[in-house]
C-alpha atoms as a PDB file:
ATOM      1  CA  MET A   1      50.772  35.802  -8.620  1.00  0.00           C
ATOM      2  CA  VAL A   2      50.378  34.743  -5.034  1.00  0.00           C
ATOM      3  CA  VAL A   3      50.226  38.154  -3.434  1.00  0.00           C
ATOM      4  CA  GLN A   4      47.771  39.581  -5.922  1.00  0.00           C
ATOM      5  CA  GLN A   5      45.490  36.608  -5.573  1.00  0.00           C
ATOM      6  CA  TYR A   6      45.604  36.605  -1.782  1.00  0.00           C
ATOM      7  CA  ARG A   7      44.538  40.195  -1.827  1.00  0.00           C
ATOM      8  CA  ASP A   8      41.559  39.261  -3.984  1.00  0.00           C
ATOM      9  CA  GLY A   9      40.315  37.141  -1.073  1.00  0.00           C
ATOM     10  CA  GLY A  10      38.825  33.673  -1.017  1.00  0.00           C
ATOM     11  CA  GLY A  11      40.408  30.491   0.227  1.00  0.00           C
ATOM     12  CA  ALA A  12      40.064  28.578  -3.032  1.00  0.00           C
ATOM     13  CA  ARG A  13      41.473  31.468  -5.002  1.00  0.00           C
ATOM     14  CA  ALA A  14      44.439  31.720  -2.661  1.00  0.00           C
ATOM     15  CA  VAL A  15      45.207  28.034  -3.146  1.00  0.00           C
ATOM     16  CA  ARG A  16      44.856  28.312  -6.918  1.00  0.00           C
ATOM     17  CA  ALA A  17      47.140  31.351  -7.026  1.00  0.00           C
ATOM     18  CA  LEU A  18      49.854  29.664  -4.997  1.00  0.00           C
ATOM     19  CA  ALA A  19      49.663  26.650  -7.273  1.00  0.00           C
ATOM     20  CA  VAL A  20      50.052  28.781 -10.404  1.00  0.00           C
ATOM     21  CA  ALA A  21      53.189  30.306  -8.901  1.00  0.00           C
ATOM     22  CA  GLY A  22      55.016  27.001  -8.275  1.00  0.00           C
ATOM     23  CA  VAL A  23      57.195  25.267  -5.508  1.00  0.00           C
ATOM     24  CA  ILE A  24      59.372  22.202  -4.625  1.00  0.00           C
ATOM     25  CA  ALA A  25      58.533  19.535  -2.091  1.00  0.00           C
ATOM     26  CA  VAL A  26      61.579  17.988  -0.487  1.00  0.00           C
ATOM     27  CA  THR A  27      61.130  14.300   0.211  1.00  0.00           C
ATOM     28  CA  ALA A  28      60.921  13.112   3.774  1.00  0.00           C
ATOM     29  CA  GLY A  29      63.908  10.860   3.247  1.00  0.00           C
ATOM     30  CA  CYS A  30      66.068  13.831   2.345  1.00  0.00           C
ATOM     31  CA  PHE A  31      65.095  15.710   5.466  1.00  0.00           C
ATOM     32  CA  GLY A  32      66.196  12.930   7.798  1.00  0.00           C
ATOM     33  CA  ALA A  33      65.650  12.683  11.515  1.00  0.00           C
ATOM     34  CA  GLY A  34      67.011  11.146  14.639  1.00  0.00           C
ATOM     35  CA  GLY A  35      70.374  11.650  16.245  1.00  0.00           C
ATOM     36  CA  GLU A  36      71.030  13.165  19.615  1.00  0.00           C
ATOM     37  CA  SER A  37      69.057  15.995  21.101  1.00  0.00           C
ATOM     38  CA  GLY A  38      69.764  18.528  23.769  1.00  0.00           C
ATOM     39  CA  ALA A  39      72.451  21.160  24.161  1.00  0.00           C
ATOM     40  CA  SER A  40      75.384  19.063  25.382  1.00  0.00           C
ATOM     41  CA  ASP A  41      78.397  18.205  23.259  1.00  0.00           C
ATOM     42  CA  GLY A  42      78.713  14.829  24.999  1.00  0.00           C
ATOM     43  CA  SER A  43      81.313  15.970  27.524  1.00  0.00           C
ATOM     44  CA  GLY A  44      78.849  17.450  29.976  1.00  0.00           C
ATOM     45  CA  ARG A  45      79.603  20.964  28.751  1.00  0.00           C
ATOM     46  CA  ARG A  46      77.329  23.112  26.649  1.00  0.00           C
ATOM     47  CA  SER A  47      78.569  23.362  23.087  1.00  0.00           C
ATOM     48  CA  VAL A  48      79.329  26.537  21.162  1.00  0.00           C
ATOM     49  CA  ALA A  49      76.289  25.741  19.023  1.00  0.00           C
ATOM     50  CA  ALA A  50      74.090  25.985  22.107  1.00  0.00           C
ATOM     51  CA  ASP A  51      75.725  29.063  23.583  1.00  0.00           C
ATOM     52  CA  ARG A  52      75.936  31.207  20.450  1.00  0.00           C
ATOM     53  CA  PRO A  53      72.939  30.345  18.239  1.00  0.00           C
ATOM     54  CA  LEU A  54      72.210  33.964  17.284  1.00  0.00           C
ATOM     55  CA  ASP A  55      75.778  34.449  16.074  1.00  0.00           C
ATOM     56  CA  LEU A  56      75.715  31.265  14.019  1.00  0.00           C
ATOM     57  CA  LEU A  57      72.335  32.002  12.447  1.00  0.00           C
ATOM     58  CA  GLY A  58      73.258  35.629  11.784  1.00  0.00           C
ATOM     59  CA  GLN A  59      76.327  34.459   9.868  1.00  0.00           C
ATOM     60  CA  ALA A  60      74.544  31.721   7.898  1.00  0.00           C
ATOM     61  CA  ALA A  61      74.031  33.872   4.803  1.00  0.00           C
ATOM     62  CA  ASP A  62      77.695  34.955   4.819  1.00  0.00           C
ATOM     63  CA  VAL A  63      78.853  31.342   5.074  1.00  0.00           C
ATOM     64  CA  LEU A  64      76.737  30.456   2.036  1.00  0.00           C
ATOM     65  CA  VAL A  65      78.307  33.309   0.070  1.00  0.00           C
ATOM     66  CA  GLU A  66      81.722  31.824   0.850  1.00  0.00           C
ATOM     67  CA  ALA A  67      80.491  28.384  -0.251  1.00  0.00           C
ATOM     68  CA  GLY A  68      79.458  29.748  -3.664  1.00  0.00           C
ATOM     69  CA  GLY A  69      76.946  27.613  -5.540  1.00  0.00           C
ATOM     70  CA  ALA A  70      74.665  24.809  -4.377  1.00  0.00           C
ATOM     71  CA  GLU A  71      71.882  22.598  -5.575  1.00  0.00           C
ATOM     72  CA  THR A  72      68.516  23.330  -4.053  1.00  0.00           C
ATOM     73  CA  ARG A  73      65.093  21.812  -3.604  1.00  0.00           C
ATOM     74  CA  THR A  74      62.204  23.665  -2.080  1.00  0.00           C
ATOM     75  CA  SER A  75      58.588  23.186  -1.096  1.00  0.00           C
ATOM     76  CA  MET A  76      55.810  25.660  -0.440  1.00  0.00           C
ATOM     77  CA  GLU A  77      52.582  24.457   1.114  1.00  0.00           C
ATOM     78  CA  THR A  78      49.339  26.197   1.950  1.00  0.00           C
ATOM     79  CA  ALA A  79      45.876  25.112   2.995  1.00  0.00           C
ATOM     80  CA  ALA A  80      42.702  27.059   2.369  1.00  0.00           C
ATOM     81  CA  GLY A  81      39.093  26.140   1.773  1.00  0.00           C
ATOM     82  CA  GLY A  82      39.801  22.584   2.903  1.00  0.00           C
ATOM     83  CA  THR A  83      42.402  22.067   0.163  1.00  0.00           C
ATOM     84  CA  ARG A  84      46.127  21.610   0.734  1.00  0.00           C
ATOM     85  CA  VAL A  85      48.478  22.497  -2.108  1.00  0.00           C
ATOM     86  CA  THR A  86      52.217  21.881  -2.347  1.00  0.00           C
ATOM     87  CA  ILE A  87      54.292  23.323  -5.185  1.00  0.00           C
ATOM     88  CA  ARG A  88      57.557  21.606  -6.097  1.00  0.00           C
ATOM     89  CA  ALA A  89      60.825  22.906  -7.561  1.00  0.00           C
ATOM     90  CA  GLN A  90      64.460  22.021  -8.054  1.00  0.00           C
ATOM     91  CA  GLY A  91      67.529  23.791  -9.361  1.00  0.00           C
ATOM     92  CA  ALA A  92      70.774  25.526  -8.447  1.00  0.00           C
ATOM     93  CA  TYR A  93      71.712  28.826  -6.829  1.00  0.00           C
ATOM     94  CA  ASP A  94      74.849  30.982  -6.781  1.00  0.00           C
ATOM     95  CA  PHE A  95      75.025  32.729  -3.399  1.00  0.00           C
ATOM     96  CA  ARG A  96      77.886  34.993  -4.466  1.00  0.00           C
ATOM     97  CA  ARG A  97      75.932  36.493  -7.360  1.00  0.00           C
ATOM     98  CA  GLN A  98      72.578  35.870  -5.664  1.00  0.00           C
ATOM     99  CA  MET A  99      71.250  34.311  -8.860  1.00  0.00           C
ATOM    100  CA  GLY A 100      69.573  30.982  -9.478  1.00  0.00           C
ATOM    101  CA  ARG A 101      67.606  28.858 -11.911  1.00  0.00           C
ATOM    102  CA  LEU A 102      64.792  26.542 -10.826  1.00  0.00           C
ATOM    103  CA  LYS A 103      62.165  24.365 -12.471  1.00  0.00           C
ATOM    104  CA  VAL A 104      58.845  24.777 -10.683  1.00  0.00           C
ATOM    105  CA  VAL A 105      56.350  21.917 -10.956  1.00  0.00           C
ATOM    106  CA  LEU A 106      52.678  22.538 -10.307  1.00  0.00           C
ATOM    107  CA  PRO A 107      50.352  20.051  -8.635  1.00  0.00           C
ATOM    108  CA  GLU A 108      47.942  18.214 -10.905  1.00  0.00           C
ATOM    109  CA  ASP A 109      45.046  20.446 -11.935  1.00  0.00           C
ATOM    110  CA  ALA A 110      46.474  23.321  -9.902  1.00  0.00           C
ATOM    111  CA  ALA A 111      46.466  25.581 -12.941  1.00  0.00           C
ATOM    112  CA  GLY A 112      42.968  24.548 -13.926  1.00  0.00           C
ATOM    113  CA  ALA A 113      44.065  21.978 -16.499  1.00  0.00           C
ATOM    114  CA  ASP A 114      45.942  18.719 -16.664  1.00  0.00           C
ATOM    115  CA  GLY A 115      49.548  18.588 -17.745  1.00  0.00           C
ATOM    116  CA  HIS A 116      50.630  22.180 -17.108  1.00  0.00           C
ATOM    117  CA  ARG A 117      54.279  22.450 -18.078  1.00  0.00           C
ATOM    118  CA  PRO A 118      56.852  23.280 -15.415  1.00  0.00           C
ATOM    119  CA  ILE A 119      57.598  26.959 -14.947  1.00  0.00           C
ATOM    120  CA  THR A 120      61.229  28.006 -15.341  1.00  0.00           C
ATOM    121  CA  GLU A 121      62.237  30.698 -12.867  1.00  0.00           C
ATOM    122  CA  LEU A 122      65.380  32.801 -12.832  1.00  0.00           C
ATOM    123  CA  LEU A 123      66.195  34.542  -9.566  1.00  0.00           C
ATOM    124  CA  ALA A 124      68.319  37.685  -9.459  1.00  0.00           C
ATOM    125  CA  PRO A 125      68.779  40.581  -7.019  1.00  0.00           C
ATOM    126  CA  GLY A 126      65.559  42.599  -7.160  1.00  0.00           C
ATOM    127  CA  ALA A 127      64.037  40.554  -9.969  1.00  0.00           C
ATOM    128  CA  LEU A 128      62.147  37.351 -10.763  1.00  0.00           C
ATOM    129  CA  TYR A 129      61.877  35.977 -14.307  1.00  0.00           C
ATOM    130  CA  MET A 130      59.288  33.339 -15.232  1.00  0.00           C
ATOM    131  CA  LYS A 131      58.854  31.316 -18.433  1.00  0.00           C
ATOM    132  CA  ASN A 132      55.889  29.069 -19.281  1.00  0.00           C
ATOM    133  CA  ARG A 133      53.983  31.310 -16.913  1.00  0.00           C
ATOM    134  CA  GLY A 134      50.690  30.713 -18.745  1.00  0.00           C
ATOM    135  CA  ALA A 135      47.891  33.254 -18.224  1.00  0.00           C
ATOM    136  CA  GLY A 136      48.128  34.466 -21.813  1.00  0.00           C
ATOM    137  CA  VAL A 137      51.914  34.834 -21.921  1.00  0.00           C
ATOM    138  CA  PRO A 138      53.446  33.470 -25.181  1.00  0.00           C
ATOM    139  CA  ASP A 139      55.579  30.346 -24.734  1.00  0.00           C
ATOM    140  CA  ASP A 140      58.767  32.038 -25.941  1.00  0.00           C
ATOM    141  CA  LYS A 141      58.474  35.048 -23.630  1.00  0.00           C
ATOM    142  CA  TRP A 142      59.640  35.732 -20.096  1.00  0.00           C
ATOM    143  CA  VAL A 143      57.745  37.665 -17.445  1.00  0.00           C
ATOM    144  CA  ARG A 144      59.922  39.939 -15.322  1.00  0.00           C
ATOM    145  CA  VAL A 145      58.776  41.029 -11.853  1.00  0.00           C
ATOM    146  CA  ASP A 146      60.452  43.713  -9.750  1.00  0.00           C
ATOM    147  CA  THR A 147      60.555  41.955  -6.389  1.00  0.00           C
ATOM    148  CA  THR A 148      61.016  45.187  -4.433  1.00  0.00           C
ATOM    149  CA  THR A 149      57.481  46.175  -5.472  1.00  0.00           C
ATOM    150  CA  LEU A 150      55.876  42.952  -4.248  1.00  0.00           C
ATOM    151  CA  LYS A 151      54.065  43.000  -0.932  1.00  0.00           C
ATOM    152  CA  ASP A 152      55.840  39.784   0.044  1.00  0.00           C
ATOM    153  CA  GLY A 153      59.253  40.673  -1.401  1.00  0.00           C
ATOM    154  CA  ASN A 154      59.104  37.445  -3.451  1.00  0.00           C
ATOM    155  CA  LEU A 155      59.162  35.274  -0.367  1.00  0.00           C
ATOM    156  CA  LEU A 156      56.004  33.639  -1.749  1.00  0.00           C
ATOM    157  CA  THR A 157      55.074  35.108  -5.138  1.00  0.00           C
ATOM    158  CA  GLY A 158      57.136  32.794  -7.335  1.00  0.00           C
ATOM    159  CA  GLY A 159      56.182  29.718  -5.350  1.00  0.00           C
ATOM    160  CA  VAL A 160      59.841  29.521  -4.304  1.00  0.00           C
ATOM    161  CA  THR A 161      61.405  31.514  -1.490  1.00  0.00           C
ATOM    162  CA  ASP A 162      64.637  32.959  -2.860  1.00  0.00           C
ATOM    163  CA  PRO A 163      67.405  30.896  -1.179  1.00  0.00           C
ATOM    164  CA  MET A 164      69.442  33.972  -0.259  1.00  0.00           C
ATOM    165  CA  ALA A 165      66.382  35.699   1.183  1.00  0.00           C
ATOM    166  CA  ALA A 166      65.643  32.567   3.223  1.00  0.00           C
ATOM    167  CA  ALA A 167      69.153  32.710   4.688  1.00  0.00           C
ATOM    168  CA  GLU A 168      69.065  36.480   5.202  1.00  0.00           C
ATOM    169  CA  LEU A 169      65.849  36.095   7.206  1.00  0.00           C
ATOM    170  CA  LEU A 170      67.882  34.345   9.875  1.00  0.00           C
ATOM    171  CA  ARG A 171      69.685  37.642  10.549  1.00  0.00           C
ATOM    172  CA  GLY A 172      66.457  38.670  12.263  1.00  0.00           C
ATOM    173  CA  ALA A 173      66.381  35.622  14.518  1.00  0.00           C
ATOM    174  CA  ALA A 174      65.346  35.903  18.157  1.00  0.00           C
ATOM    175  CA  ASP A 175      64.075  33.577  20.871  1.00  0.00           C
ATOM    176  CA  VAL A 176      66.253  30.823  19.462  1.00  0.00           C
ATOM    177  CA  THR A 177      66.426  27.360  21.009  1.00  0.00           C
ATOM    178  CA  TYR A 178      69.153  24.853  20.222  1.00  0.00           C
ATOM    179  CA  ALA A 179      67.365  21.543  19.673  1.00  0.00           C
ATOM    180  CA  GLY A 180      70.462  19.376  19.357  1.00  0.00           C
ATOM    181  CA  LYS A 181      72.094  17.339  16.614  1.00  0.00           C
ATOM    182  CA  SER A 182      70.405  15.197  14.008  1.00  0.00           C
ATOM    183  CA  GLU A 183      71.225  13.714  10.621  1.00  0.00           C
ATOM    184  CA  LEU A 184      70.079  15.143   7.312  1.00  0.00           C
ATOM    185  CA  ALA A 185      70.754  13.134   4.135  1.00  0.00           C
ATOM    186  CA  GLY A 186      73.776  11.547   5.819  1.00  0.00           C
ATOM    187  CA  VAL A 187      75.174  14.859   7.105  1.00  0.00           C
ATOM    188  CA  THR A 188      75.345  15.776  10.785  1.00  0.00           C
ATOM    189  CA  VAL A 189      73.452  19.006  11.392  1.00  0.00           C
ATOM    190  CA  ARG A 190      72.565  21.197  14.351  1.00  0.00           C
ATOM    191  CA  HIS A 191      68.907  22.110  14.702  1.00  0.00           C
ATOM    192  CA  TYR A 192      67.801  25.579  15.782  1.00  0.00           C
ATOM    193  CA  ARG A 193      64.228  26.639  16.380  1.00  0.00           C
ATOM    194  CA  GLY A 194      63.194  30.270  16.746  1.00  0.00           C
ATOM    195  CA  VAL A 195      61.352  33.292  15.383  1.00  0.00           C
ATOM    196  CA  ALA A 196      62.717  35.774  12.840  1.00  0.00           C
ATOM    197  CA  ASP A 197      61.589  39.395  12.682  1.00  0.00           C
ATOM    198  CA  LEU A 198      61.165  40.589   9.090  1.00  0.00           C
ATOM    199  CA  GLY A 199      62.021  44.211   9.877  1.00  0.00           C
ATOM    200  CA  ARG A 200      65.169  43.315  11.802  1.00  0.00           C
ATOM    201  CA  ALA A 201      66.251  40.938   9.035  1.00  0.00           C
ATOM    202  CA  ALA A 202      65.734  43.617   6.364  1.00  0.00           C
ATOM    203  CA  ARG A 203      67.885  46.115   8.249  1.00  0.00           C
ATOM    204  CA  ALA A 204      70.701  43.585   8.656  1.00  0.00           C
ATOM    205  CA  ALA A 205      70.491  42.096   5.150  1.00  0.00           C
ATOM    206  CA  SER A 206      72.955  42.581   2.321  1.00  0.00           C
ATOM    207  CA  PRO A 207      72.224  45.509  -0.041  1.00  0.00           C
ATOM    208  CA  GLN A 208      71.015  43.103  -2.749  1.00  0.00           C
ATOM    209  CA  SER A 209      68.385  41.555  -0.459  1.00  0.00           C
ATOM    210  CA  ARG A 210      67.434  44.581   1.619  1.00  0.00           C
ATOM    211  CA  GLY A 211      64.804  46.048  -0.717  1.00  0.00           C
ATOM    212  CA  ALA A 212      62.791  42.852  -1.114  1.00  0.00           C
ATOM    213  CA  LEU A 213      62.894  42.034   2.606  1.00  0.00           C
ATOM    214  CA  ALA A 214      61.899  45.601   3.494  1.00  0.00           C
ATOM    215  CA  ALA A 215      58.870  45.211   1.215  1.00  0.00           C
ATOM    216  CA  ALA A 216      57.984  41.943   2.945  1.00  0.00           C
ATOM    217  CA  ALA A 217      58.268  43.596   6.364  1.00  0.00           C
ATOM    218  CA  LYS A 218      55.567  46.033   5.289  1.00  0.00           C
ATOM    219  CA  GLY A 219      53.387  43.564   3.396  1.00  0.00           C
ATOM    220  CA  PHE A 220      52.957  40.595   5.709  1.00  0.00           C
ATOM    221  CA  SER A 221      50.265  40.620   8.364  1.00  0.00           C
ATOM    222  CA  LYS A 222      52.817  39.404  10.935  1.00  0.00           C
ATOM    223  CA  ASP A 223      56.468  40.415  11.177  1.00  0.00           C
ATOM    224  CA  ALA A 224      57.256  37.321  13.246  1.00  0.00           C
ATOM    225  CA  VAL A 225      58.248  34.303  11.134  1.00  0.00           C
ATOM    226  CA  PRO A 226      58.753  31.037  13.059  1.00  0.00           C
ATOM    227  CA  PHE A 227      61.522  28.870  11.641  1.00  0.00           C
ATOM    228  CA  ASP A 228      63.485  25.656  11.991  1.00  0.00           C
ATOM    229  CA  ALA A 229      67.063  25.852  10.695  1.00  0.00           C
ATOM    230  CA  TYR A 230      69.653  23.094  10.298  1.00  0.00           C
ATOM    231  CA  LEU A 231      73.366  23.967   9.968  1.00  0.00           C
ATOM    232  CA  ASP A 232      76.193  21.541   9.252  1.00  0.00           C
ATOM    233  CA  GLU A 233      79.560  21.398  11.007  1.00  0.00           C
ATOM    234  CA  GLU A 234      80.918  24.151   8.744  1.00  0.00           C
ATOM    235  CA  GLY A 235      78.036  26.489   9.554  1.00  0.00           C
ATOM    236  CA  ARG A 236      76.392  26.036   6.161  1.00  0.00           C
ATOM    237  CA  LEU A 237      72.613  26.148   6.071  1.00  0.00           C
ATOM    238  CA  ARG A 238      71.379  22.746   4.939  1.00  0.00           C
ATOM    239  CA  LYS A 239      67.671  23.108   5.550  1.00  0.00           C
ATOM    240  CA  VAL A 240      65.342  25.844   6.736  1.00  0.00           C
ATOM    241  CA  ARG A 241      61.584  25.894   7.126  1.00  0.00           C
ATOM    242  CA  HIS A 242      59.733  29.206   7.517  1.00  0.00           C
ATOM    243  CA  ARG A 243      56.075  29.659   8.451  1.00  0.00           C
ATOM    244  CA  PHE A 244      54.683  32.830   6.918  1.00  0.00           C
ATOM    245  CA  THR A 245      51.327  34.432   7.696  1.00  0.00           C
ATOM    246  CA  PHE A 246      49.602  36.561   5.080  1.00  0.00           C
ATOM    247  CA  SER A 247      46.246  38.332   5.007  1.00  0.00           C
ATOM    248  CA  ALA A 248      44.473  40.176   2.209  1.00  0.00           C
ATOM    249  CA  ASP A 249      43.182  42.850   4.578  1.00  0.00           C
ATOM    250  CA  SER A 250      41.898  43.288   8.115  1.00  0.00           C
ATOM    251  CA  ARG A 251      38.620  41.536   7.257  1.00  0.00           C
ATOM    252  CA  ALA A 252      40.073  38.546   5.419  1.00  0.00           C
ATOM    253  CA  PRO A 253      41.215  35.365   7.166  1.00  0.00           C
ATOM    254  CA  GLU A 254      44.939  34.853   7.530  1.00  0.00           C
ATOM    255  CA  VAL A 255      46.640  32.357   5.235  1.00  0.00           C
ATOM    256  CA  SER A 256      49.545  30.285   6.518  1.00  0.00           C
ATOM    257  CA  VAL A 257      52.273  29.272   4.067  1.00  0.00           C
ATOM    258  CA  VAL A 258      55.077  26.884   4.977  1.00  0.00           C
ATOM    259  CA  SER A 259      58.203  27.274   2.845  1.00  0.00           C
ATOM    260  CA  THR A 260      61.038  24.744   3.065  1.00  0.00           C
ATOM    261  CA  LEU A 261      64.488  25.038   1.495  1.00  0.00           C
ATOM    262  CA  LEU A 262      67.027  22.210   1.191  1.00  0.00           C
ATOM    263  CA  LEU A 263      70.645  22.876   0.100  1.00  0.00           C
ATOM    264  CA  TYR A 264      73.274  20.333  -0.948  1.00  0.00           C
ATOM    265  CA  GLY A 265      76.090  19.848  -3.465  1.00  0.00           C
ATOM    266  CA  PHE A 266      78.007  22.919  -2.314  1.00  0.00           C
ATOM    267  CA  GLY A 267      80.690  24.278  -4.656  1.00  0.00           C
ATOM    268  CA  LEU A 268      78.613  23.559  -7.752  1.00  0.00           C
ATOM    269  CA  PRO A 269      79.321  25.980 -10.639  1.00  0.00           C
ATOM    270  CA  VAL A 270      76.061  27.793 -11.414  1.00  0.00           C
ATOM    271  CA  THR A 271      75.481  29.644 -14.683  1.00  0.00           C
ATOM    272  CA  VAL A 272      72.456  31.904 -15.000  1.00  0.00           C
ATOM    273  CA  THR A 273      71.868  34.010 -18.122  1.00  0.00           C
ATOM    274  CA  LEU A 274      69.109  36.575 -17.816  1.00  0.00           C
ATOM    275  CA  PRO A 275      66.836  37.157 -20.842  1.00  0.00           C
ATOM    276  CA  ASP A 276      67.334  40.265 -22.954  1.00  0.00           C
ATOM    277  CA  GLU A 277      64.691  42.941 -23.348  1.00  0.00           C
ATOM    278  CA  ASP A 278      63.352  41.453 -26.592  1.00  0.00           C
ATOM    279  CA  SER A 279      62.523  38.225 -24.755  1.00  0.00           C
ATOM    280  CA  LEU A 280      60.370  39.943 -22.125  1.00  0.00           C
ATOM    281  CA  TYR A 281      56.579  39.958 -22.270  1.00  0.00           C
ATOM    282  CA  THR A 282      55.059  43.396 -21.767  1.00  0.00           C
ATOM    283  CA  GLY A 283      51.402  42.621 -22.360  1.00  0.00           C
ATOM    284  CA  GLU A 284      48.594  41.947 -19.900  1.00  0.00           C
ATOM    285  CA  ILE A 285      48.699  38.836 -17.725  1.00  0.00           C
ATOM    286  CA  ARG A 286      45.345  37.205 -17.037  1.00  0.00           C
ATOM    287  CA  GLN A 287      44.398  36.730 -13.396  1.00  0.00           C
ATOM    288  CA  GLY A 288      42.189  33.858 -12.353  1.00  0.00           C
END
C-alpha cells in the first residue's frame, strides 16, 4: 500500500507503491476551461460566491449528501526518482451511505508486469476493500483495510481519494480565493482556490469520516493541503484537486501527490454490496 511503501523510503519504491494501489486520470476535455474570471457577477457587484466562499465550501459535503449518488472519475499522480505515475479509476459513489465502487487501472508495467488486471475497490465508512490486489492474494478473495488505522486515512492508500473524504476536506478550508466562473464538461462552475487544514477538517467532518481524517491529520508531514474546487450553480462539487505532501520520516524527502476527483451524473442509483467474512483474505500480503 502507498503509505507503507512511502515509509520504506526510496523514490522508485514510492512510485511503484502508488501504482500498485491504483487511480483514475480525468481527461483534459472533461475538466474544461475558459469562461469569465474575477469576482463580479456581471452587474458590477460582488457575487455571493465571492463573498461567502468558506460557507459554500464548508457545505459542499452536505450538498452532495442531498444529491445522493453520482458517477466519479479520479486521478492520482506522483513523481519520484524522475518517474511520473498516474493511476486511473472510474465508478460510482453514494454520498448518503458513503459507499462506492470503483475500477482502478494501473499504468503499464506499474505492478512490475504487463497486463495487470484492474483492481476493484469498494469504499465504505472506515473501510476499504480491494479485489485483484495481487501480491499473493488469491483472485477470488478481497483484502479489507481499516482506514482509521492508516497514516493517510485512505486519502492515498487505495490510489483513489474517497469522494466523501475529498468533500469533507473542504470543511477545513482557509485562505480561499474566488477565481471566477468557468465551464466544466458543459456545466457552469465557480472556481475556488485555497488551502485546507487536515485537523480542522477532521473536527468538522461527519462521524463516518472523522476517524480517517483524524488519522490523516496525524500522518501527513504537512497539515496544509492546497486545493482547487469547482462548484456548480446548485453548490454541488463537480471537481476538486488536492495536493498532498507525505514524508516517510524526518530524513526522507517529501513526496507530493496530486489527487483529482470529478463528479457527474448526479442522482444515479448506486448499489454496493460488501463481501462477507468468508470472502476476505487473512493471509500475508507481499510488499515490493
